[in-house]
PDB file of C-alpha atoms in Angstrom:
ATOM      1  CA  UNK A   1    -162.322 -28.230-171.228  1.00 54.00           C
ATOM      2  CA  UNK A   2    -161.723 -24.550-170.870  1.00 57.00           C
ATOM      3  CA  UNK A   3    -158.163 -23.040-171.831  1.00 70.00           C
ATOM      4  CA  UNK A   4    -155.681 -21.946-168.908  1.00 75.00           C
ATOM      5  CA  UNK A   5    -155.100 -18.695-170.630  1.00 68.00           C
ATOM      6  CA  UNK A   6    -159.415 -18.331-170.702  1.00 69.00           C
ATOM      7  CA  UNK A   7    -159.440 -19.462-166.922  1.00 75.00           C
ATOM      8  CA  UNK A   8    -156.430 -16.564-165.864  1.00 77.00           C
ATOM      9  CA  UNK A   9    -158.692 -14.544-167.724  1.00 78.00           C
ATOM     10  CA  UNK A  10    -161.617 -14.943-166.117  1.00 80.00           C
ATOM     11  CA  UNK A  11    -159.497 -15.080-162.233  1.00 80.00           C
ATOM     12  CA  UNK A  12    -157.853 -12.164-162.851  1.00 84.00           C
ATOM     13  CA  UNK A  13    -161.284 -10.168-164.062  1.00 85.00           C
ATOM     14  CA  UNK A  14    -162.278 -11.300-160.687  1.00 85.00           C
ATOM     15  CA  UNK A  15    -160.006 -10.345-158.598  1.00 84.00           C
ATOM     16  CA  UNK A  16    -159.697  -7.033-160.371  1.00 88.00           C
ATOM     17  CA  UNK A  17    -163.560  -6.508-159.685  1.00 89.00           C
ATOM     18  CA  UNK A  18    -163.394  -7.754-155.965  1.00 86.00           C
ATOM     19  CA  UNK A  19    -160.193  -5.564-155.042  1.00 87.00           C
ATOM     20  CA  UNK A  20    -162.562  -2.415-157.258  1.00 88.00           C
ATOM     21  CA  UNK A  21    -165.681  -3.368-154.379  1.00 87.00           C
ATOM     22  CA  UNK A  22    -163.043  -3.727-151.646  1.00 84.00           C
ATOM     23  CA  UNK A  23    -161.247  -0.272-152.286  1.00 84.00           C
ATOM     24  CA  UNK A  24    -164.918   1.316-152.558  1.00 86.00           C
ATOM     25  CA  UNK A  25    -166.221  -0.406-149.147  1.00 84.00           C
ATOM     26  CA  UNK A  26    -163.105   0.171-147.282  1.00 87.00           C
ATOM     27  CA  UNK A  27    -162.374   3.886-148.742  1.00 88.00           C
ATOM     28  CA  UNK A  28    -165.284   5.531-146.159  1.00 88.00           C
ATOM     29  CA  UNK A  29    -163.771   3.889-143.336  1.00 89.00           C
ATOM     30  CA  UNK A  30    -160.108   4.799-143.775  1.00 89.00           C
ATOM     31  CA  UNK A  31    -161.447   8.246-144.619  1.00 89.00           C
ATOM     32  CA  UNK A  32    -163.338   8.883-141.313  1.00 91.00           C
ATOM     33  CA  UNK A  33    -160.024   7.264-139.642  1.00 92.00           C
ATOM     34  CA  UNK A  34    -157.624   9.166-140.794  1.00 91.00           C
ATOM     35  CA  UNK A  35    -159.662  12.162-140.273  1.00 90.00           C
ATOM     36  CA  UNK A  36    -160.451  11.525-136.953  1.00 90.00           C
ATOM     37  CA  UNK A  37    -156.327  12.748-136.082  1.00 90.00           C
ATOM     38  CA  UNK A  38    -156.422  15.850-138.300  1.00 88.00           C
ATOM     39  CA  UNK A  39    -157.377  19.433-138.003  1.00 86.00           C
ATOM     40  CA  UNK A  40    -160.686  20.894-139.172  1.00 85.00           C
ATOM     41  CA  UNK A  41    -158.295  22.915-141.424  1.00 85.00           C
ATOM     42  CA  UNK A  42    -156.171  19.748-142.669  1.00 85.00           C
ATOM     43  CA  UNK A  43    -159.890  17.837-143.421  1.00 84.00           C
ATOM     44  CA  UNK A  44    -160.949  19.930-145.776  1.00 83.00           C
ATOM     45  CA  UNK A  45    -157.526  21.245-147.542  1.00 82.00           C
ATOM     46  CA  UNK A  46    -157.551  18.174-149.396  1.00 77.00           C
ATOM     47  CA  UNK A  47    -160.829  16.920-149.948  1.00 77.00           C
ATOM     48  CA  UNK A  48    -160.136  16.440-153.710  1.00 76.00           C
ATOM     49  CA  UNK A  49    -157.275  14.590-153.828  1.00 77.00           C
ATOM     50  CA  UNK A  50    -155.988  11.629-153.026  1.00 79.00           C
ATOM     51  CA  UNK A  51    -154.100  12.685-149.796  1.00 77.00           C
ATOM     52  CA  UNK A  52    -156.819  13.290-147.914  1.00 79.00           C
ATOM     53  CA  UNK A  53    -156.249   9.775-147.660  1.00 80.00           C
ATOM     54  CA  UNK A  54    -152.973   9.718-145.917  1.00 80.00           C
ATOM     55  CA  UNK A  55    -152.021  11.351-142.648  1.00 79.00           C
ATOM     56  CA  UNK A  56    -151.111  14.508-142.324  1.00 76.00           C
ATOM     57  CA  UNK A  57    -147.541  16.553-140.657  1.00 71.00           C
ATOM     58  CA  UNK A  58    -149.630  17.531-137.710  1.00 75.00           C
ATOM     59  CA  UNK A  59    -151.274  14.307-136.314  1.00 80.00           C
ATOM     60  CA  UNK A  60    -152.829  13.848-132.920  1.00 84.00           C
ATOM     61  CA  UNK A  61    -155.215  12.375-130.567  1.00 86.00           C
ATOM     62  CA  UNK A  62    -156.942  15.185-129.325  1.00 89.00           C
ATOM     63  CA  UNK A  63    -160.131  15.066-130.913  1.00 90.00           C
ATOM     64  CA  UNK A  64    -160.387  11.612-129.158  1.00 91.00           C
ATOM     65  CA  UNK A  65    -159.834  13.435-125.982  1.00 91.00           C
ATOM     66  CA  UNK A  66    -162.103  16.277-126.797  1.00 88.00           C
ATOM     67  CA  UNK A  67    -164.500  13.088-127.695  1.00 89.00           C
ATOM     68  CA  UNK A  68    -164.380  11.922-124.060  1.00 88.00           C
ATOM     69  CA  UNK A  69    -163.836  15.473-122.567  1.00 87.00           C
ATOM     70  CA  UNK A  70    -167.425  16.889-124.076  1.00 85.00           C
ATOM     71  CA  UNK A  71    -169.527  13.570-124.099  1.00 85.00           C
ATOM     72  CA  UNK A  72    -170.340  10.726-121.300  1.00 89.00           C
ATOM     73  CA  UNK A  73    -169.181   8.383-124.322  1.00 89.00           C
ATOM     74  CA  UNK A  74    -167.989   5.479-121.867  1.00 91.00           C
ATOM     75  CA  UNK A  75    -171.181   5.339-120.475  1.00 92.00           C
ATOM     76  CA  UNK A  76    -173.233   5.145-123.925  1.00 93.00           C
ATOM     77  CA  UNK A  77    -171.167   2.273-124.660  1.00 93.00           C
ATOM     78  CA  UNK A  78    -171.340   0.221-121.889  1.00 95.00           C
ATOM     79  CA  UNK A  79    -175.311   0.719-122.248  1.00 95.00           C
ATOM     80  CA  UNK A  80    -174.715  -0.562-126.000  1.00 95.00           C
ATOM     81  CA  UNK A  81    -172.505  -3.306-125.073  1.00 95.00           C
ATOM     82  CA  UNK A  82    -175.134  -4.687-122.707  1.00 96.00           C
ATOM     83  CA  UNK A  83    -177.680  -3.932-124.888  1.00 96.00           C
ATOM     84  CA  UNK A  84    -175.830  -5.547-127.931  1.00 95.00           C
ATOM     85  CA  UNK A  85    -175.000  -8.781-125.886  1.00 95.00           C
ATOM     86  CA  UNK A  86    -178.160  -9.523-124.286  1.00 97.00           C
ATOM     87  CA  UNK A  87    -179.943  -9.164-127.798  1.00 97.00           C
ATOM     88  CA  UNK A  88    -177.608 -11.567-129.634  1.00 96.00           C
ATOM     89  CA  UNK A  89    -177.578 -14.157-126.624  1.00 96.00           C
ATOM     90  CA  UNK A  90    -181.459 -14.062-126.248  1.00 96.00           C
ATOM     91  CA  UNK A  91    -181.500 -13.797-129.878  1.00 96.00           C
ATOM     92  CA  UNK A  92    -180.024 -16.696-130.639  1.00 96.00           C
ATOM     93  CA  UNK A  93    -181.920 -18.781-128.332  1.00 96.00           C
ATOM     94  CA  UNK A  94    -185.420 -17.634-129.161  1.00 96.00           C
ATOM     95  CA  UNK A  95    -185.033 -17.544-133.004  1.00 96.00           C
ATOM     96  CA  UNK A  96    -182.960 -20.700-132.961  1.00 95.00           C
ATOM     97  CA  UNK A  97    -185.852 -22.530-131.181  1.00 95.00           C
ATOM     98  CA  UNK A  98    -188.617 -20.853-133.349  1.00 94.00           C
ATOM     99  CA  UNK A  99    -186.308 -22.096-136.001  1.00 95.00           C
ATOM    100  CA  UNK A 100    -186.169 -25.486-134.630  1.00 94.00           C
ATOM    101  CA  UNK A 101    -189.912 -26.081-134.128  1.00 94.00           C
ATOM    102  CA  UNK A 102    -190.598 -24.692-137.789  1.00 93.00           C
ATOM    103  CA  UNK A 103    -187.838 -27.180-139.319  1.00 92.00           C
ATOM    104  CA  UNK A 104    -187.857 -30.249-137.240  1.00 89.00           C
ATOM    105  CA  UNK A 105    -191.273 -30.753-135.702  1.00 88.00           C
ATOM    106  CA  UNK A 106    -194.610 -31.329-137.012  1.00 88.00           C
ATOM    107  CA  UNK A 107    -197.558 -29.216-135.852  1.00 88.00           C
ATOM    108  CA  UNK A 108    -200.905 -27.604-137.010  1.00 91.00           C
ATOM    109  CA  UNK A 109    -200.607 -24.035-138.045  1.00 90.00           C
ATOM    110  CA  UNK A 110    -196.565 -24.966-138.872  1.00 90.00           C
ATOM    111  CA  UNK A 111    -196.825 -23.546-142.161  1.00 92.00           C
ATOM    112  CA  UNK A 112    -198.864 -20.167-141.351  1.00 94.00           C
ATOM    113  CA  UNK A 113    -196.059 -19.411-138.737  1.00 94.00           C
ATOM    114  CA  UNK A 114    -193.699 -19.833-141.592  1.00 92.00           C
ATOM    115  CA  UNK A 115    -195.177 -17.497-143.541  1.00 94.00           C
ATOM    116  CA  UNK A 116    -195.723 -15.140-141.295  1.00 93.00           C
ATOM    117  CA  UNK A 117    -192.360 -15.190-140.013  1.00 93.00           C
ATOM    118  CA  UNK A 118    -191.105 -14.786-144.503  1.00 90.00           C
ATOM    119  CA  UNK A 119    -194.137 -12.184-144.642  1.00 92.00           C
ATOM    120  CA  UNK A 120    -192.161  -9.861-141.750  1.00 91.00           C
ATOM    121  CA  UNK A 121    -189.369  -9.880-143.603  1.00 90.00           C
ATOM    122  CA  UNK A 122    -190.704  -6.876-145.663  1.00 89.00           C
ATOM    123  CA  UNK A 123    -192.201  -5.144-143.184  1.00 90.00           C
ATOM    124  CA  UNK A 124    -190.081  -2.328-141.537  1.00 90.00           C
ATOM    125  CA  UNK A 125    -189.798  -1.381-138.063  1.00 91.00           C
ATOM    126  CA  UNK A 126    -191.163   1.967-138.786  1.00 89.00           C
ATOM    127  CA  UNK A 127    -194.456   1.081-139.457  1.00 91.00           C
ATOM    128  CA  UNK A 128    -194.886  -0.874-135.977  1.00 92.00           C
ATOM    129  CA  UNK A 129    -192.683   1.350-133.941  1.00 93.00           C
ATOM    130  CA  UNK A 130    -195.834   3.420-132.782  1.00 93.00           C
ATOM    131  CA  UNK A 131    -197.845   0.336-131.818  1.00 94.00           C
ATOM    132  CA  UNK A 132    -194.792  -1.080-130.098  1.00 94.00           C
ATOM    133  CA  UNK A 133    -194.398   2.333-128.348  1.00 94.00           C
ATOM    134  CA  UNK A 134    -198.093   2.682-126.992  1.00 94.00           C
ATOM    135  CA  UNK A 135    -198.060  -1.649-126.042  1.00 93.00           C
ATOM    136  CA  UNK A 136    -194.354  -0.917-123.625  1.00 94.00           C
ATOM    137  CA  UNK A 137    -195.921   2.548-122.400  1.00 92.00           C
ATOM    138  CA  UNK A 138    -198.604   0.293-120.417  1.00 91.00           C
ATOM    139  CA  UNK A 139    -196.221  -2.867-119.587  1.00 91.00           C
ATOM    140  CA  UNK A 140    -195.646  -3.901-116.259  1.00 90.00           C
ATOM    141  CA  UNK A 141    -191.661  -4.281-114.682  1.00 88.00           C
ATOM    142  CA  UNK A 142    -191.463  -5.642-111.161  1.00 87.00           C
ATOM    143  CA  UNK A 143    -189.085  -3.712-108.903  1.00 82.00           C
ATOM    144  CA  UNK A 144    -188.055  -3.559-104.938  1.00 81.00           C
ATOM    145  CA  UNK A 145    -188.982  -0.319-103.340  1.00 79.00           C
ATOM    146  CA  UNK A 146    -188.286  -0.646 -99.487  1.00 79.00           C
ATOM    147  CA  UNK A 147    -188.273  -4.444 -99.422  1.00 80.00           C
ATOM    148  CA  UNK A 148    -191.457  -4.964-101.247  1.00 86.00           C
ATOM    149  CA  UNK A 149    -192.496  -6.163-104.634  1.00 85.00           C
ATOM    150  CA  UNK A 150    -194.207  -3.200-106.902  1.00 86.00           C
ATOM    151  CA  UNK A 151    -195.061  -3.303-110.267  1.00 85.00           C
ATOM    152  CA  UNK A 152    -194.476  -0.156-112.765  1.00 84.00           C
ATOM    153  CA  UNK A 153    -196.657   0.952-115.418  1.00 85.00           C
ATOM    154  CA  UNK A 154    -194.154   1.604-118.401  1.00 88.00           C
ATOM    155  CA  UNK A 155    -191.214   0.386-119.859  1.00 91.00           C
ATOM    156  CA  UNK A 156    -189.583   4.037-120.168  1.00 92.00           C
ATOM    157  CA  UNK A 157    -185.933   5.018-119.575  1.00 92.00           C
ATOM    158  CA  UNK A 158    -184.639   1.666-119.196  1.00 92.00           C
ATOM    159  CA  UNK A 159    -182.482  -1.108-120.884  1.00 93.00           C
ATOM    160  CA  UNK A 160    -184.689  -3.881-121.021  1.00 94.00           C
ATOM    161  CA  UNK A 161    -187.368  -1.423-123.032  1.00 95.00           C
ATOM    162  CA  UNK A 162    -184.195  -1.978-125.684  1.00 95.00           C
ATOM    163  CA  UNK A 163    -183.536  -5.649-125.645  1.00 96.00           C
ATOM    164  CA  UNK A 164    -187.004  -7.531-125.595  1.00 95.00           C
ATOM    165  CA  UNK A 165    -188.744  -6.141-128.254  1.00 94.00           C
ATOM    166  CA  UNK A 166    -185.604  -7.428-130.526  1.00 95.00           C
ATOM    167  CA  UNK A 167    -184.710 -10.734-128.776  1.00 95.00           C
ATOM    168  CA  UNK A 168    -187.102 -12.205-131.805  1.00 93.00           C
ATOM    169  CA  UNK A 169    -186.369 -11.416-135.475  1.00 94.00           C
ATOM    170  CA  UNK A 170    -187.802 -12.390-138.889  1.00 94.00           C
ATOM    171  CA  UNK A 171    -185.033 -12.659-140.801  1.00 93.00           C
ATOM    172  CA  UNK A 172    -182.826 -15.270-137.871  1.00 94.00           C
ATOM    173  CA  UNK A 173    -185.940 -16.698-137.723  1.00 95.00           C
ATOM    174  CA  UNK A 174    -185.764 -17.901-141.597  1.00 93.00           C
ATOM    175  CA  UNK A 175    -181.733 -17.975-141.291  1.00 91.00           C
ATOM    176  CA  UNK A 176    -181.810 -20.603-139.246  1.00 94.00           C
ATOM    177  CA  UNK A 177    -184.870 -22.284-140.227  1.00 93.00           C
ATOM    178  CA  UNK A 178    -182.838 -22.799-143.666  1.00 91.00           C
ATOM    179  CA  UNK A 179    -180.222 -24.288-141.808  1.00 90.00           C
ATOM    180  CA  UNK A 180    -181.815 -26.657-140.029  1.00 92.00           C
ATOM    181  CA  UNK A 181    -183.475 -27.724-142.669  1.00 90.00           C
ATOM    182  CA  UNK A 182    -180.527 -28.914-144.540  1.00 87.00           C
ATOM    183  CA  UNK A 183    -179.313 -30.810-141.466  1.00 87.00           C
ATOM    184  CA  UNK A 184    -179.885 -34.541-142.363  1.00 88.00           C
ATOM    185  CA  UNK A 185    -182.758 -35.924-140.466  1.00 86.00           C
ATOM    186  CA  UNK A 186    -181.247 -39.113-139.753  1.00 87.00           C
ATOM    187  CA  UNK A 187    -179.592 -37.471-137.104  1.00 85.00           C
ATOM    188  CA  UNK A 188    -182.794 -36.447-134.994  1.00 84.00           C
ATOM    189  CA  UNK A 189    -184.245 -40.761-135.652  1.00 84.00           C
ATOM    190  CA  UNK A 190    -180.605 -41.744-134.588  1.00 85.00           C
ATOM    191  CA  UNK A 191    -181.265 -39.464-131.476  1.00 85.00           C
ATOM    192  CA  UNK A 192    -185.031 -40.281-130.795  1.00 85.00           C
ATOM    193  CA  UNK A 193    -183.675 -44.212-131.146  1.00 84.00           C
ATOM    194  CA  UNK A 194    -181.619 -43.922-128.004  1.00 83.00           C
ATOM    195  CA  UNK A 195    -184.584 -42.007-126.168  1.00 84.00           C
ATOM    196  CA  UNK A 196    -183.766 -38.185-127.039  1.00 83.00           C
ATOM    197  CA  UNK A 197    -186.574 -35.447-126.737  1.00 87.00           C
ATOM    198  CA  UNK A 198    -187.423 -32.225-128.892  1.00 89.00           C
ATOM    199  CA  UNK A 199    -184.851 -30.181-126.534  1.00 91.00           C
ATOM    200  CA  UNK A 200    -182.323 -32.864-126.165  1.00 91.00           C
ATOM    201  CA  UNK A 201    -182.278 -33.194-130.121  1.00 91.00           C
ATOM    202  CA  UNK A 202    -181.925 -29.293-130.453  1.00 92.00           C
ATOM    203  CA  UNK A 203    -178.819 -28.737-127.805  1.00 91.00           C
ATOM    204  CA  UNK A 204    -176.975 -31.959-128.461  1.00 90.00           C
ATOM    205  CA  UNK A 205    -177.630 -32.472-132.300  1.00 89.00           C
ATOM    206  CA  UNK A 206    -179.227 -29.390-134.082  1.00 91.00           C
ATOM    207  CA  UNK A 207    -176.625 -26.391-132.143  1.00 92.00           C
ATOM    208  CA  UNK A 208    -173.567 -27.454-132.001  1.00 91.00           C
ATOM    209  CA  UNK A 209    -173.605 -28.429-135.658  1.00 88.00           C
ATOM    210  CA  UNK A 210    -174.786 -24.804-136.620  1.00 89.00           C
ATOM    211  CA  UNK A 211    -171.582 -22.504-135.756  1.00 87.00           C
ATOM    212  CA  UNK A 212    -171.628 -21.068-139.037  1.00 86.00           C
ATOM    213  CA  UNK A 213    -175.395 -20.025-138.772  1.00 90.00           C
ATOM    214  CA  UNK A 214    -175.205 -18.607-134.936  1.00 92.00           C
ATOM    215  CA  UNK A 215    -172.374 -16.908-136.249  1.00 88.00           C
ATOM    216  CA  UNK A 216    -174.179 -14.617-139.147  1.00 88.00           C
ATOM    217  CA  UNK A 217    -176.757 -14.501-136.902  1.00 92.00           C
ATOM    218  CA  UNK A 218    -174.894 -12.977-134.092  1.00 91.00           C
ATOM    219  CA  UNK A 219    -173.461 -10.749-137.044  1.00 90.00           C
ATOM    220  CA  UNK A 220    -177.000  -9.754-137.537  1.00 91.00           C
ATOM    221  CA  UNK A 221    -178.302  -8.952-134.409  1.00 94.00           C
ATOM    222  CA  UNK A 222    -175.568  -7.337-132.687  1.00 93.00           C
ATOM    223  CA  UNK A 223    -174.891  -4.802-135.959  1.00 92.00           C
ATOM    224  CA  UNK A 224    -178.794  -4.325-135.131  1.00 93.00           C
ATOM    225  CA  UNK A 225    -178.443  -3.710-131.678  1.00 95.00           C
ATOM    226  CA  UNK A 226    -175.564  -1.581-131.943  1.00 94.00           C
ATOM    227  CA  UNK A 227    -176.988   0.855-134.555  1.00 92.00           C
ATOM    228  CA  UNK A 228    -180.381   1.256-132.866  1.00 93.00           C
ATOM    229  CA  UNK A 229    -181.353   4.962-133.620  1.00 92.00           C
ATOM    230  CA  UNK A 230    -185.082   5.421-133.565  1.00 92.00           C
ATOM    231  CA  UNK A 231    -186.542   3.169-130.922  1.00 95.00           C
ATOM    232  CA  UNK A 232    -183.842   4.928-128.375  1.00 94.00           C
ATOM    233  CA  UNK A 233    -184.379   8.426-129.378  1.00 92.00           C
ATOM    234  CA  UNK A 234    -188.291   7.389-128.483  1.00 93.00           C
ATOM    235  CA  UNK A 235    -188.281   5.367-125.082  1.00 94.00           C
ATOM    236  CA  UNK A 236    -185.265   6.941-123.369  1.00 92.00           C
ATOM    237  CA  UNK A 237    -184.582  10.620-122.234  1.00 86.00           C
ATOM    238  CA  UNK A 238    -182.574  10.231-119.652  1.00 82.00           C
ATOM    239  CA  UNK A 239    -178.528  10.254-120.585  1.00 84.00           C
ATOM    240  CA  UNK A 240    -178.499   6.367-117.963  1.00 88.00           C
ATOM    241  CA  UNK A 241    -179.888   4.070-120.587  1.00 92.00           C
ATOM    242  CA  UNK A 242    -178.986   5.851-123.592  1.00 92.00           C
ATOM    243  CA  UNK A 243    -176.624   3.910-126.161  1.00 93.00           C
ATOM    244  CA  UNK A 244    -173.958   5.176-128.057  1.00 92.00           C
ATOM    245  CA  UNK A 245    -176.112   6.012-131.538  1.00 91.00           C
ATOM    246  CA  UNK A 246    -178.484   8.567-130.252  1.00 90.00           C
ATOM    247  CA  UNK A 247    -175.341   9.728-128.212  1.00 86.00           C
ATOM    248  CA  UNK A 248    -173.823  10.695-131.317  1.00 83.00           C
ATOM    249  CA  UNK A 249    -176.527  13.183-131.866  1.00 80.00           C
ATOM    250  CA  UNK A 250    -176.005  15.088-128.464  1.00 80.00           C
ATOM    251  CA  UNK A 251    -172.081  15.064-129.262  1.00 82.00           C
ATOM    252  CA  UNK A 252    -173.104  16.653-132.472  1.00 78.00           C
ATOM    253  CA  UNK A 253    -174.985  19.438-130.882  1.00 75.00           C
ATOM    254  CA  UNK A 254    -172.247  20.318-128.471  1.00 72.00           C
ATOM    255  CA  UNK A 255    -169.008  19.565-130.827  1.00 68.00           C
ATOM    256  CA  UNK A 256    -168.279  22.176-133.923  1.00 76.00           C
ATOM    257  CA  UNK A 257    -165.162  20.110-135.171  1.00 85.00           C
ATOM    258  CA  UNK A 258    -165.491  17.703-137.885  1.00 88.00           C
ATOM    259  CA  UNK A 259    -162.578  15.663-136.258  1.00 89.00           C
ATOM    260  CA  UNK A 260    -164.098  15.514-133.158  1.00 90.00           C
ATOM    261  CA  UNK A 261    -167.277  14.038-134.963  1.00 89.00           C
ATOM    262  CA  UNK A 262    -164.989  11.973-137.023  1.00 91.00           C
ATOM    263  CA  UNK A 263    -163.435  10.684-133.497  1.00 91.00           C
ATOM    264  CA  UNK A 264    -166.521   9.952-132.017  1.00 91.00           C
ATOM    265  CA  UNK A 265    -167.636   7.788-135.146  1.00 90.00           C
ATOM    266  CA  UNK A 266    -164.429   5.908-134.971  1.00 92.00           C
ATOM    267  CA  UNK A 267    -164.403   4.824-131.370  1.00 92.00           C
ATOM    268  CA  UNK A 268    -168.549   3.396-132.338  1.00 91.00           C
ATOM    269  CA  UNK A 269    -167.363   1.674-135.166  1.00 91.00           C
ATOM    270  CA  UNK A 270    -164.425  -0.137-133.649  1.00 90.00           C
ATOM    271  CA  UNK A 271    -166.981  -2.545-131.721  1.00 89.00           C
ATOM    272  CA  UNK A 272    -168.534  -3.267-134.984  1.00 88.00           C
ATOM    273  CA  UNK A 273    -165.515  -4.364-137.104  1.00 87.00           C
ATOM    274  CA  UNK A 274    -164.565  -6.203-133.948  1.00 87.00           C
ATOM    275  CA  UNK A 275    -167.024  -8.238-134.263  1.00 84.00           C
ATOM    276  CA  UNK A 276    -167.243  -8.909-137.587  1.00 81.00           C
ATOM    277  CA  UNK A 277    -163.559  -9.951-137.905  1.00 82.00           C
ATOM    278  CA  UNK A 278    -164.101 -12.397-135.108  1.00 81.00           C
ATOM    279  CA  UNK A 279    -167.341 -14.100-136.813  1.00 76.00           C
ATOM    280  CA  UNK A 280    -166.234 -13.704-140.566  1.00 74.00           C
ATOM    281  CA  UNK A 281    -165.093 -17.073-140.955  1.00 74.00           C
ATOM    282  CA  UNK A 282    -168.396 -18.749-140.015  1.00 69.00           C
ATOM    283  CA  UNK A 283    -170.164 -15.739-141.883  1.00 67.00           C
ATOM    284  CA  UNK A 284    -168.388 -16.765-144.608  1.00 66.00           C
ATOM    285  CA  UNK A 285    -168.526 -20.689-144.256  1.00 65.00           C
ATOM    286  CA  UNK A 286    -172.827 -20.038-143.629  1.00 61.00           C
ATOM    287  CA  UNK A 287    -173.168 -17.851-146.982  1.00 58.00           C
ATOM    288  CA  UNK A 288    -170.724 -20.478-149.042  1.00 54.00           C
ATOM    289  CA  UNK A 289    -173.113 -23.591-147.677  1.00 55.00           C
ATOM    290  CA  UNK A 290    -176.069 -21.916-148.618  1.00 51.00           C
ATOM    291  CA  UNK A 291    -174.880 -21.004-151.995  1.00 44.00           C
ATOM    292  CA  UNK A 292    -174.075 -24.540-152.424  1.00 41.00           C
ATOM    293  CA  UNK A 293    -177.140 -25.780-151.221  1.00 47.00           C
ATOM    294  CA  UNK A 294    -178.670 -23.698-153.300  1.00 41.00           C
TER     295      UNK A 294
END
């Protein structure tokens, strides 16, 4: 049996490390913060020490005013908000049901979609982002010009060009394949006993006892969603549909104040952490289970 003194030991090594990480995570964040009420001046007086930590005599909000004066920054984030929410809503659905039809059904060519699906996982969206941009440049989208139905050629300058080529994604895919796999089958013969169907097993047994999985996944796609850079920057021109991460760019063209820049950075990041703290108990309770699982 180990020794209490060996076991106070080993907790307080822990915590030690984990408050070492925390400070080092966290340290960025207050940083940009804090510097996002100062003075170009009172930024970089202190750089070297630790006050540049703390706030300074001459605190104020105007960089967040100058934020909203020189940018259309309300706009950007609606466009991200609706963005980010469509992608995690359709996200969930369509990788929860790929999911489902990997874990809990039995079909030919089951195990080649499975490992194509753990075979994206390394690929990055750079290498397909020209293919995807030349396949939505000849798309057709429906629309009602003077009471008739036309189809467009081109998914340019719009929002949906942003949310379905990400509504399906690798790594969900396998998150909540592993998930469902660990759900006891006798569940789904209890169910198919009392006349239950494929869909009727996966919204009355499979989803509601998988919070803590559409939670990291949610995690996962919105953070995503949110810090889209690329794929904006190359389907939308227009200042309508952009989000708030290529936004950042243009602000950084027309702002020459590091506090400004520091303000704008803040107000994107809020959503973020937002999220995060509402989801981090399921994040956490989805990573613990699968740790124990193994």
């Amino acid at each position: 049996m180990m020794p209490i003194w060996h076991k106070r030991l080993r907790g307080g090594l822990l915590f030690a490390a984990m408050s070492a990480l925390g400070v080092l995570f966290v340290a960025p964040l207050l940083f940009m913060f804090i510097s996002s009420f100062k003075s170009d001046d009172a930024i970089f007086a202190n750089l070297s020490s630790w006050s540049a930590y703390l706030p300074s005599a001459a605190w104020s909000a105007r960089n967040y005013r100058a934020v909203f004066e020189k940018s259309d920054l309300l706009s950007f984030m609606f466009n991200s908000t609706v963005i980010s929410a469509l992608i995690v809503v359709g996200g969930v659905l369509v990788n929860s049901m790929l999911a489902f039809a990997l874990a809990r059904l039995r079909w030919r060519g089951r195990q080649t979609v499975l490992a194509l699906v753990v075979a994206l996982l390394v690929v990055p969206f750079e290498v397909i982002a020209i293919p995807l941009l030349s396949l939505v440049a000849q798309l057709p989208w429906p629309a009602i010009e003077q009471g008739r139905l036309v189809l467009h050629s081109g998914w340019f300058n719009s929002l949906h060009v942003q949310v379905i080529p990400f509504l399906a994604n690798a790594f969900c895919v396998f998150l909540f394949y592993q998930f469902f796999r660990d759900i006891p089958p006798e569940l789904d013969e209890a169910a198919k006993m009392d006349g239950a169907g494929p869909w009727t097993v996966y919204a009355r047994i499979i989803m509601p006892n998988s919070g803590p999985v559409i939670a990291t996944a949610a995690i996962v796609l919105f953070i995503s969603a949110w810090n889209q850079y690329l794929w904006p920057i190359m389907v939308v021109q227009g200042e309508a549909f952009r989000p708030v991460q290529p936004g950042i760019q243009q602000f950084f063209g027309r702002a020459n104040s590091w506090g400004q820049i520091m303000a704008y950075a803040s107000v994107i990041t809020l959503p973020v952490l937002a999220v995060f703290l509402a989801f981090q108990r399921q994040f956490v309770a989805s990573v613990a289970g699968t740790g124990i699982k193994g």
